[in-house]
């Protein structure tokens, strides 16, 4: 069967894609495993509204009853946010075939969302943060499949950089090895998710969404393939105090090790602990930076659509 037989495109999304109108994909792991209820539902709804306000069509992606759904209903968002109707798995590339064949429900990570977006014909995707090279990866080999996906699948991902729960320097090195273009919007420094600076220089700086769209066009015109990472620093007023967030991250990492959390549980565990340790401040910052990314992704998608017509 062709891939299309596994996809359910929302009619509005299908129409926009066919017309070459701007579309922005949104992931669902952030809803089911990245944030608590009800803030996760609020975030998912607000993200879709922001993409619309900015003149693009939102396409939140998830696996619903064994179907790849591109563009969700309100009831799907609720199901993903509450996880009441049974398990909502966290799906990365390796999980897709098993989950689809067994008619499961799953939230898609950055990697899996890129794959599904690409199947649907969507080029732009907004998220909060991507997975990366974990600290200690030299021993434990914990490198997110998001990175290899960026090397493979032709979708542009707007994120607020990489959290310092990860090894930011190694993540940038690995992206360089994989040949993934990394551009930072309006900054000479690569952002660290909750904060605007990471101490690592931007591999490239781009000052506006139109230039970003032109770079994407050129990248794919040249047949270089794979994705592009667009790092969009958290707005100053929503950034966290670097010392506060670092303390929480260090504590969460220590607990993660003590409790022997492994594999795909690590990122959700750390996010949950950081939220508690910062008394919710990290969650607020997280929500605001994703909104900022959705706005930027929609702007780039608009320029992308103009250049394509
Ligand atoms: N970072 C966040 N929130 C998230 C994630 C990352 O701040 O929800 C999710 C994304 O879906 C990302 C995934 O693709 O975690 C990476 O998981 P892992 O490290 O297990 O590859
Ligand atoms: Mn991992």
CSV table of C-alpha atoms and ligand atoms in Angstrom, one decimal:
chain,number,residue,atom,x,y,z
A,1,UNK,CA,0.0,0.0,0.0
A,2,UNK,CA,1.3,3.5,-0.6
A,3,UNK,CA,2.2,5.7,2.3
A,4,UNK,CA,-0.8,7.9,1.6
A,5,UNK,CA,-3.1,5.1,2.7
A,6,UNK,CA,-1.8,5.5,6.2
A,7,UNK,CA,-2.4,9.2,6.4
A,8,UNK,CA,-5.5,11.2,7.3
A,9,UNK,CA,-5.0,14.8,6.2
A,10,UNK,CA,-7.5,17.3,7.7
A,11,UNK,CA,-9.4,18.7,4.7
A,12,UNK,CA,-8.2,22.2,5.5
A,13,UNK,CA,-4.6,21.0,5.6
A,14,UNK,CA,-5.0,19.0,2.4
A,15,UNK,CA,-6.5,22.0,0.6
A,16,UNK,CA,-3.7,24.4,1.8
A,17,UNK,CA,-1.0,21.9,0.7
A,18,UNK,CA,-2.7,21.4,-2.7
A,19,UNK,CA,-2.9,25.2,-3.2
A,20,UNK,CA,0.7,25.8,-2.1
A,21,UNK,CA,-0.5,27.9,0.8
A,22,UNK,CA,1.6,28.2,4.0
A,23,UNK,CA,1.3,25.3,6.4
A,24,UNK,CA,3.1,24.8,9.7
A,25,UNK,CA,3.4,21.3,11.3
A,26,UNK,CA,3.2,21.0,15.1
A,27,UNK,CA,4.4,18.1,17.1
A,28,UNK,CA,2.4,16.2,19.8
A,29,UNK,CA,5.1,14.8,22.2
A,30,UNK,CA,5.2,18.2,23.7
A,31,UNK,CA,1.5,17.8,24.5
A,32,UNK,CA,1.5,14.3,25.9
A,33,UNK,CA,5.0,14.0,27.4
A,34,UNK,CA,6.5,17.5,27.5
A,35,UNK,CA,3.9,19.4,29.6
A,36,UNK,CA,1.3,18.6,32.3
A,37,UNK,CA,-2.5,18.9,31.9
A,38,UNK,CA,-4.1,21.4,31.5
A,39,UNK,CA,-1.2,23.7,30.3
A,40,UNK,CA,-0.5,21.2,27.5
A,41,UNK,CA,-4.0,21.5,26.1
A,42,UNK,CA,-3.9,25.3,26.4
A,43,UNK,CA,-0.5,25.3,24.6
A,44,UNK,CA,-1.7,23.0,21.8
A,45,UNK,CA,-4.8,25.2,21.2
A,46,UNK,CA,-2.9,28.5,21.4
A,47,UNK,CA,-0.3,27.2,19.0
A,48,UNK,CA,-2.9,26.5,16.3
A,49,UNK,CA,-4.5,29.9,16.9
A,50,UNK,CA,-1.1,31.7,16.5
A,51,UNK,CA,-0.3,29.9,13.3
A,52,UNK,CA,-3.7,31.0,11.9
A,53,UNK,CA,-3.2,34.6,13.2
A,54,UNK,CA,0.0,34.7,11.2
A,55,UNK,CA,-1.7,33.6,8.0
A,56,UNK,CA,-0.8,29.9,7.8
A,57,UNK,CA,-2.7,26.6,8.4
A,58,UNK,CA,-1.7,24.6,11.5
A,59,UNK,CA,-1.2,20.9,11.2
A,60,UNK,CA,-0.7,19.2,14.5
A,61,UNK,CA,0.5,15.6,13.9
A,62,UNK,CA,-0.2,12.5,16.0
A,63,UNK,CA,-1.0,8.8,15.7
A,64,UNK,CA,-4.7,8.3,16.4
A,65,UNK,CA,-6.0,4.7,16.4
A,66,UNK,CA,-3.2,3.6,14.0
A,67,UNK,CA,-3.7,6.4,11.6
A,68,UNK,CA,-1.2,9.2,10.9
A,69,UNK,CA,-3.4,12.3,11.5
A,70,UNK,CA,-2.1,15.5,10.0
A,71,UNK,CA,-4.3,18.3,11.4
A,72,UNK,CA,-6.2,17.2,14.5
A,73,UNK,CA,-9.7,17.7,15.9
A,74,UNK,CA,-10.3,19.3,19.3
A,75,UNK,CA,-11.2,15.8,20.6
A,76,UNK,CA,-7.8,14.5,19.5
A,77,UNK,CA,-6.0,17.3,21.3
A,78,UNK,CA,-7.9,16.5,24.5
A,79,UNK,CA,-7.1,12.8,24.2
A,80,UNK,CA,-3.4,13.6,23.8
A,81,UNK,CA,-3.4,16.1,26.6
A,82,UNK,CA,-5.2,13.9,29.1
A,83,UNK,CA,-4.1,10.4,28.2
A,84,UNK,CA,-7.3,9.1,29.8
A,85,UNK,CA,-8.4,6.7,27.1
A,86,UNK,CA,-5.4,4.5,27.4
A,87,UNK,CA,-1.7,4.8,26.8
A,88,UNK,CA,-0.4,7.5,24.5
A,89,UNK,CA,3.0,6.3,23.4
A,90,UNK,CA,6.0,8.5,22.5
A,91,UNK,CA,6.7,7.8,18.9
A,92,UNK,CA,10.0,8.4,17.2
A,93,UNK,CA,11.2,6.9,13.8
A,94,UNK,CA,11.7,3.4,15.1
A,95,UNK,CA,8.2,3.2,16.6
A,96,UNK,CA,6.1,4.2,13.6
A,97,UNK,CA,5.6,0.9,11.9
A,98,UNK,CA,4.8,-1.0,15.2
A,99,UNK,CA,2.3,1.6,16.3
A,100,UNK,CA,0.5,1.9,13.0
A,101,UNK,CA,0.3,-1.8,12.4
A,102,UNK,CA,-1.1,-2.3,16.0
A,103,UNK,CA,-3.6,0.6,15.7
A,104,UNK,CA,-2.1,2.5,18.7
A,105,UNK,CA,-2.3,6.1,19.9
A,106,UNK,CA,0.9,8.0,20.0
A,107,UNK,CA,2.4,11.5,20.3
A,108,UNK,CA,5.1,12.1,17.7
A,109,UNK,CA,8.5,13.5,18.6
A,110,UNK,CA,10.4,15.9,16.4
A,111,UNK,CA,11.8,13.1,14.4
A,112,UNK,CA,8.5,11.3,13.8
A,113,UNK,CA,6.7,14.6,13.2
A,114,UNK,CA,9.2,15.5,10.5
A,115,UNK,CA,8.6,12.1,8.8
A,116,UNK,CA,4.8,12.5,8.9
A,117,UNK,CA,5.0,16.2,7.7
A,118,UNK,CA,7.2,15.1,4.9
A,119,UNK,CA,4.8,12.4,3.9
A,120,UNK,CA,2.0,15.0,3.8
A,121,UNK,CA,4.1,17.5,1.8
A,122,UNK,CA,4.7,20.0,4.6
A,123,UNK,CA,8.1,21.7,4.7
A,124,UNK,CA,7.8,23.9,7.9
A,125,UNK,CA,7.6,22.7,11.5
A,126,UNK,CA,7.6,24.5,14.8
A,127,UNK,CA,8.4,23.0,18.1
A,128,UNK,CA,10.0,24.0,21.5
A,129,UNK,CA,13.3,22.2,21.7
A,130,UNK,CA,14.7,19.3,19.8
A,131,UNK,CA,16.4,16.3,21.3
A,132,UNK,CA,20.2,16.2,21.1
A,133,UNK,CA,23.3,14.6,22.4
A,134,UNK,CA,22.9,13.9,26.1
A,135,UNK,CA,25.6,14.6,28.6
A,136,UNK,CA,27.7,11.5,29.0
A,137,UNK,CA,26.8,10.2,25.5
A,138,UNK,CA,30.3,9.1,25.0
A,139,UNK,CA,29.5,6.3,27.5
A,140,UNK,CA,25.7,5.8,27.2
A,141,UNK,CA,25.3,6.5,23.4
A,142,UNK,CA,22.2,8.6,24.2
A,143,UNK,CA,21.8,10.7,21.1
A,144,UNK,CA,18.3,11.7,20.1
A,145,UNK,CA,17.0,10.3,16.8
A,146,UNK,CA,15.9,13.9,16.1
A,147,UNK,CA,19.4,14.6,14.9
A,148,UNK,CA,19.7,11.8,12.4
A,149,UNK,CA,16.2,12.8,11.2
A,150,UNK,CA,17.4,16.3,10.5
A,151,UNK,CA,20.1,14.8,8.4
A,152,UNK,CA,17.5,12.7,6.4
A,153,UNK,CA,14.1,14.3,6.1
A,154,UNK,CA,13.6,17.6,4.1
A,155,UNK,CA,11.7,19.6,6.7
A,156,UNK,CA,12.7,22.9,8.4
A,157,UNK,CA,12.4,22.8,12.2
A,158,UNK,CA,12.1,26.1,14.2
A,159,UNK,CA,13.2,25.5,17.8
A,160,UNK,CA,14.5,27.6,20.7
A,161,UNK,CA,17.8,25.7,20.5
A,162,UNK,CA,18.8,22.9,22.8
A,163,UNK,CA,18.3,22.7,26.5
A,164,UNK,CA,21.3,22.4,28.8
A,165,UNK,CA,20.0,19.1,30.1
A,166,UNK,CA,21.9,18.1,26.9
A,167,UNK,CA,25.5,18.5,25.8
A,168,UNK,CA,25.0,21.6,23.6
A,169,UNK,CA,28.5,21.6,22.2
A,170,UNK,CA,28.4,18.0,21.2
A,171,UNK,CA,24.9,18.4,19.7
A,172,UNK,CA,26.3,21.2,17.5
A,173,UNK,CA,29.3,19.1,16.5
A,174,UNK,CA,27.0,16.2,15.6
A,175,UNK,CA,24.8,18.4,13.5
A,176,UNK,CA,27.9,19.6,11.7
A,177,UNK,CA,29.0,16.0,11.0
A,178,UNK,CA,25.6,15.2,9.7
A,179,UNK,CA,25.7,18.2,7.3
A,180,UNK,CA,22.6,19.9,8.8
A,181,UNK,CA,22.4,23.6,8.2
A,182,UNK,CA,21.9,25.4,11.6
A,183,UNK,CA,20.9,29.1,11.5
A,184,UNK,CA,20.2,31.3,14.4
A,185,UNK,CA,17.6,34.1,14.0
A,186,UNK,CA,18.9,37.5,15.0
A,187,UNK,CA,21.6,36.1,17.2
A,188,UNK,CA,25.3,35.4,17.1
A,189,UNK,CA,24.9,32.8,19.7
A,190,UNK,CA,23.1,29.4,19.6
A,191,UNK,CA,20.2,29.6,22.2
A,192,UNK,CA,19.8,27.3,25.1
A,193,UNK,CA,16.0,27.0,25.1
A,194,UNK,CA,15.2,28.7,28.5
A,195,UNK,CA,17.9,31.2,27.9
A,196,UNK,CA,19.1,33.2,24.9
A,197,UNK,CA,22.7,32.3,25.3
A,198,UNK,CA,24.5,29.0,25.5
A,199,UNK,CA,28.1,30.1,25.2
A,200,UNK,CA,28.3,28.5,21.8
A,201,UNK,CA,28.5,30.7,18.7
A,202,UNK,CA,25.8,30.5,16.0
A,203,UNK,CA,26.9,28.3,13.1
A,204,UNK,CA,25.2,30.9,11.0
A,205,UNK,CA,23.2,34.0,11.7
A,206,UNK,CA,20.1,35.0,9.8
A,207,UNK,CA,18.2,38.2,10.6
A,208,UNK,CA,14.8,37.8,9.0
A,209,UNK,CA,12.3,35.1,8.0
A,210,UNK,CA,12.5,36.0,4.3
A,211,UNK,CA,16.3,35.2,4.2
A,212,UNK,CA,15.6,32.0,6.1
A,213,UNK,CA,13.0,31.0,3.5
A,214,UNK,CA,15.5,31.7,0.7
A,215,UNK,CA,18.1,29.6,2.3
A,216,UNK,CA,15.6,26.7,2.6
A,217,UNK,CA,14.8,27.0,-1.1
A,218,UNK,CA,18.4,27.0,-2.0
A,219,UNK,CA,19.2,24.1,0.2
A,220,UNK,CA,16.6,21.9,-1.4
A,221,UNK,CA,17.1,23.3,-5.0
A,222,UNK,CA,20.7,22.1,-4.7
A,223,UNK,CA,19.5,18.6,-3.8
A,224,UNK,CA,21.4,18.7,-0.5
A,225,UNK,CA,18.5,16.9,1.1
A,226,UNK,CA,17.7,16.5,4.8
A,227,UNK,CA,16.3,19.1,7.1
A,228,UNK,CA,17.4,22.5,8.4
A,229,UNK,CA,17.5,23.7,12.0
A,230,UNK,CA,16.3,27.2,12.6
A,231,UNK,CA,17.2,28.3,16.2
A,232,UNK,CA,14.9,31.1,17.5
A,233,UNK,CA,16.0,32.5,20.9
A,234,UNK,CA,13.4,32.8,23.6
A,235,UNK,CA,12.2,36.5,23.8
A,236,UNK,CA,14.1,38.4,26.5
A,237,UNK,CA,11.1,39.0,28.7
A,238,UNK,CA,10.3,35.2,28.9
A,239,UNK,CA,13.9,34.0,29.3
A,240,UNK,CA,14.8,32.4,32.6
A,241,UNK,CA,17.5,33.5,35.0
A,242,UNK,CA,20.5,31.5,33.9
A,243,UNK,CA,21.6,30.6,37.5
A,244,UNK,CA,18.1,29.5,38.5
A,245,UNK,CA,17.6,27.2,35.6
A,246,UNK,CA,21.1,25.8,35.7
A,247,UNK,CA,20.6,24.8,39.4
A,248,UNK,CA,17.3,23.1,38.6
A,249,UNK,CA,18.8,21.3,35.6
A,250,UNK,CA,21.7,20.0,37.6
A,251,UNK,CA,19.4,18.8,40.4
A,252,UNK,CA,17.1,17.1,37.9
A,253,UNK,CA,20.0,15.4,36.1
A,254,UNK,CA,21.3,14.1,39.4
A,255,UNK,CA,17.9,12.6,40.3
A,256,UNK,CA,17.7,11.1,36.9
A,257,UNK,CA,20.9,9.2,37.5
A,258,UNK,CA,20.0,8.2,41.0
A,259,UNK,CA,16.6,6.9,39.9
A,260,UNK,CA,18.2,5.1,36.9
A,261,UNK,CA,15.8,6.6,34.4
A,262,UNK,CA,16.8,5.5,30.9
A,263,UNK,CA,15.9,5.8,27.2
A,264,UNK,CA,13.0,7.7,26.0
A,265,UNK,CA,11.8,8.4,29.6
A,266,UNK,CA,14.7,10.7,30.3
A,267,UNK,CA,13.5,13.9,28.5
A,268,UNK,CA,10.0,13.8,30.0
A,269,UNK,CA,11.4,13.0,33.5
A,270,UNK,CA,13.8,16.0,33.3
A,271,UNK,CA,11.2,18.4,32.0
A,272,UNK,CA,8.8,17.4,34.8
A,273,UNK,CA,11.4,17.8,37.5
A,274,UNK,CA,12.6,21.1,36.2
A,275,UNK,CA,9.1,22.4,36.2
A,276,UNK,CA,8.6,21.5,39.9
A,277,UNK,CA,12.0,22.7,40.9
A,278,UNK,CA,11.4,26.1,39.3
A,279,UNK,CA,7.9,26.3,40.7
A,280,UNK,CA,6.4,26.3,37.3
A,281,UNK,CA,8.6,29.1,35.9
A,282,UNK,CA,10.2,26.8,33.4
A,283,UNK,CA,6.8,25.7,32.1
A,284,UNK,CA,5.7,29.3,31.5
A,285,UNK,CA,8.9,30.1,29.7
A,286,UNK,CA,8.5,26.9,27.7
A,287,UNK,CA,5.0,27.8,26.6
A,288,UNK,CA,6.0,31.3,25.6
A,289,UNK,CA,9.0,30.2,23.5
A,290,UNK,CA,6.9,27.7,21.6
A,291,UNK,CA,4.4,30.4,20.8
A,292,UNK,CA,7.3,32.5,19.5
A,293,UNK,CA,8.5,29.7,17.4
A,294,UNK,CA,5.1,29.0,15.9
A,295,UNK,CA,4.8,32.7,14.9
A,296,UNK,CA,8.3,32.6,13.3
A,297,UNK,CA,7.6,29.3,11.5
A,298,UNK,CA,4.4,30.8,10.0
A,299,UNK,CA,6.3,33.9,8.8
A,300,UNK,CA,8.9,31.7,7.2
A,301,UNK,CA,6.2,29.5,5.7
A,302,UNK,CA,4.5,32.6,4.1
A,303,UNK,CA,7.8,33.6,2.5
A,304,UNK,CA,8.5,30.1,1.4
A,305,UNK,CA,5.0,29.9,-0.2
A,306,UNK,CA,5.7,33.2,-2.0
A,307,UNK,CA,9.0,32.0,-3.3
A,308,UNK,CA,7.5,28.7,-4.5
A,309,UNK,CA,4.7,30.3,-6.5
B,1,LIG,N1,12.2,19.1,24.5
B,1,LIG,C1,11.2,19.8,25.1
B,1,LIG,N2,10.0,19.3,25.2
B,1,LIG,C2,9.7,18.1,24.5
B,1,LIG,C3,10.7,17.4,23.8
B,1,LIG,C4,12.0,18.0,23.8
B,1,LIG,O1,11.5,20.8,25.7
B,1,LIG,O2,8.5,17.7,24.6
B,1,LIG,C5,10.4,16.2,23.1
B,1,LIG,C6,10.4,16.4,21.6
B,1,LIG,O3,9.3,15.8,21.0
B,1,LIG,C7,11.6,15.8,21.1
B,1,LIG,C8,11.8,14.6,22.1
B,1,LIG,O4,11.6,15.3,19.8
B,1,LIG,O5,11.4,15.2,23.3
B,1,LIG,C9,13.1,14.1,22.2
B,1,LIG,O6,13.1,12.9,22.9
B,1,LIG,P1,14.4,12.0,23.0
B,1,LIG,O7,15.4,12.9,23.8
B,1,LIG,O8,13.9,10.8,23.8
B,1,LIG,O9,14.8,11.7,21.6
B,2,LIG,MN1,17.5,9.3,24.1
